[in-house]
Amino acid sequence: MSFWRSDAWRFRWLPLLTATAGVVALFLVQDVPILRRNALLFVLIAGMGFFLPALRHRLLILFAYGMSLYFLTKSVATWLNAPLGGLSEVDQVFWGLIGILMAVSAVGMGRRHPPRWPVSVLLIGLALYFATYTYAEYLMNNWLQVLAGTGLTLVAVAQSAINWVESAPTPSSKPSA
């Protein structure tokens, strides 16, 4: 079997390379005003792919790799006082942890029939991000954003727990001795 047709290429290496290109492009164009104003529209258009079952798995892998690279880049750049950094002390620690969780999730999803736990790990990473967002908004006394961030954090944690419980083997699924 050719490497280019293998599951390792399609579910691990191609999403990693695509996410790397996307994160590099993001850092290059993040200050372009027209793209900044329409960023939400671009994200919503890309997110429509999650409604297509044929694309959902690959998009989740791509999303996890991209978020991992973005969070780790920002965290490490802050630690090194590099230009791409600029996070607070709290964010640089949590964003590094979030980046690691996203990487674990992406690697766990990188097969044709992945287990359900990587999605739970992805959701916990998102919950941590929403929690840091909520904390930052709390410090700025933006109560509407605090309420939104709290809701997003709770939804991500609850969905992660539901996904984890659904992925646990049931007593009837264990082989009998």
PDB file of C-alpha atoms in Angstrom, residues 24-40 42:
ATOM      1  CA  VAL A  24       1.255  30.162   9.623  1.00  0.00           C
ATOM      2  CA  ALA A  25      -1.277  31.863   7.330  1.00  0.00           C
ATOM      3  CA  LEU A  26      -3.271  32.994  10.374  1.00  0.00           C
ATOM      4  CA  PHE A  27      -0.236  34.680  11.902  1.00  0.00           C
ATOM      5  CA  LEU A  28       0.590  36.353   8.579  1.00  0.00           C
ATOM      6  CA  VAL A  29      -2.907  37.740   7.886  1.00  0.00           C
ATOM      7  CA  GLN A  30      -4.263  38.351  11.391  1.00  0.00           C
ATOM      8  CA  ASP A  31      -3.707  42.090  11.128  1.00  0.00           C
ATOM      9  CA  VAL A  32      -5.335  42.556   7.703  1.00  0.00           C
ATOM     10  CA  PRO A  33      -8.424  44.698   8.502  1.00  0.00           C
ATOM     11  CA  ILE A  34     -10.849  43.106   6.011  1.00  0.00           C
ATOM     12  CA  LEU A  35     -10.002  39.606   7.230  1.00  0.00           C
ATOM     13  CA  ARG A  36     -10.190  40.650  10.863  1.00  0.00           C
ATOM     14  CA  ARG A  37     -13.670  42.150  10.384  1.00  0.00           C
ATOM     15  CA  ASN A  38     -14.944  39.056   8.596  1.00  0.00           C
ATOM     16  CA  ALA A  39     -13.138  36.409  10.659  1.00  0.00           C
ATOM     17  CA  LEU A  40     -16.361  35.170  12.227  1.00  0.00           C
ATOM     18  CA  PHE A  42     -14.939  32.690   7.605  1.00  0.00           C
TER      19      PHE A  42
END
